[in-house]
Amino acid sequence: MNILTVNTGNEKLDEAYKRMQIHICTYDKVDEFMNYFRTITKDKKEDELLKWLLKVLFWEFKYGRVDKKHDFDLLLEKVGTAKKEQLEKWLKDNLEKVENV
């Protein structure tokens, strides 16, 4: 799964992105990830890890998703017109159900 863009032009920051992506994809819940992160900070300088984490977050929020399409949009581009209309209707109907809950 590729959730983070890794092309900052900074070799160390790109490496931090790759590592963060591996760790995040390993866990399903934020609490599990936080517990893991706390265990690795015992061996490293916590300030150093926090600095790199903040750099990754800053870069991702500032630049990471500008030209990216959502996976659903990519799927709609690949299917035929009839299937596209069916998927768009399905998405709209399900979003309305969630909003009404």
CSV table of C-alpha atoms in Angstrom, one decimal, residues 27-98:
chain,number,residue,atom,x,y,z
A,27,TYR,CA,-1.1,-1.6,12.3
A,28,ASP,CA,-4.9,-1.2,12.0
A,29,LYS,CA,-5.4,1.1,14.9
A,30,VAL,CA,-3.7,4.3,15.9
A,31,ASP,CA,-3.3,3.1,19.5
A,32,GLU,CA,-1.4,0.0,18.3
A,33,PHE,CA,0.9,2.3,16.2
A,34,MET,CA,1.4,4.7,19.1
A,35,ASN,CA,2.4,1.8,21.4
A,36,TYR,CA,4.9,0.6,18.8
A,37,PHE,CA,6.3,4.0,18.3
A,38,ARG,CA,6.8,4.4,22.1
A,39,THR,CA,8.8,1.1,22.2
A,40,ILE,CA,11.2,2.2,19.4
A,41,THR,CA,11.7,5.6,21.0
A,42,LYS,CA,13.3,3.9,24.0
A,43,ASP,CA,16.3,2.9,21.9
A,44,LYS,CA,16.6,6.2,20.0
A,45,LYS,CA,16.5,9.8,20.9
A,46,GLU,CA,12.9,10.7,21.1
A,47,ASP,CA,13.5,14.3,20.0
A,48,GLU,CA,15.2,13.1,16.8
A,49,LEU,CA,12.3,10.7,15.9
A,50,LEU,CA,9.7,13.4,16.7
A,51,LYS,CA,11.6,15.8,14.5
A,52,TRP,CA,11.5,13.4,11.5
A,53,LEU,CA,7.9,12.5,12.2
A,54,LEU,CA,6.9,16.2,12.1
A,55,LYS,CA,8.9,16.7,8.9
A,56,VAL,CA,7.0,13.8,7.2
A,57,LEU,CA,3.7,15.2,8.4
A,58,PHE,CA,4.5,18.7,7.3
A,59,TRP,CA,5.6,17.6,3.8
A,60,GLU,CA,2.6,15.3,3.4
A,61,PHE,CA,0.1,18.0,4.4
A,62,LYS,CA,1.8,20.8,2.4
A,63,TYR,CA,2.7,18.9,-0.8
A,64,GLY,CA,1.7,15.3,-0.7
A,65,ARG,CA,-1.8,15.1,-2.2
A,66,VAL,CA,-1.9,17.9,-4.7
A,67,ASP,CA,-1.9,16.0,-7.9
A,68,LYS,CA,-3.0,12.6,-6.5
A,69,LYS,CA,-6.3,11.0,-7.6
A,70,HIS,CA,-8.3,8.9,-5.2
A,71,ASP,CA,-8.3,5.2,-5.9
A,72,PHE,CA,-12.1,5.3,-6.7
A,73,ASP,CA,-11.5,8.0,-9.4
A,74,LEU,CA,-8.8,5.9,-10.9
A,75,LEU,CA,-11.2,2.9,-11.0
A,76,LEU,CA,-13.8,5.0,-12.7
A,77,GLU,CA,-11.3,5.9,-15.4
A,78,LYS,CA,-10.6,2.3,-16.2
A,79,VAL,CA,-14.2,0.9,-16.5
A,80,GLY,CA,-16.8,1.3,-19.2
A,81,THR,CA,-19.5,4.0,-19.2
A,82,ALA,CA,-22.3,1.7,-17.9
A,83,LYS,CA,-20.2,0.4,-15.1
A,84,LYS,CA,-18.9,3.9,-14.2
A,85,GLU,CA,-22.5,5.2,-13.9
A,86,GLN,CA,-23.4,2.1,-11.7
A,87,LEU,CA,-20.4,2.7,-9.4
A,88,GLU,CA,-21.1,6.5,-9.1
A,89,LYS,CA,-24.7,5.7,-8.2
A,90,TRP,CA,-23.6,3.1,-5.6
A,91,LEU,CA,-21.1,5.6,-4.1
A,92,LYS,CA,-23.7,8.4,-3.9
A,93,ASP,CA,-26.4,6.1,-2.4
A,94,ASN,CA,-24.0,4.8,0.3
A,95,LEU,CA,-22.7,8.2,1.2
A,96,GLU,CA,-26.3,9.4,1.6
A,97,LYS,CA,-26.9,6.4,3.9
A,98,VAL,CA,-23.9,7.3,6.0
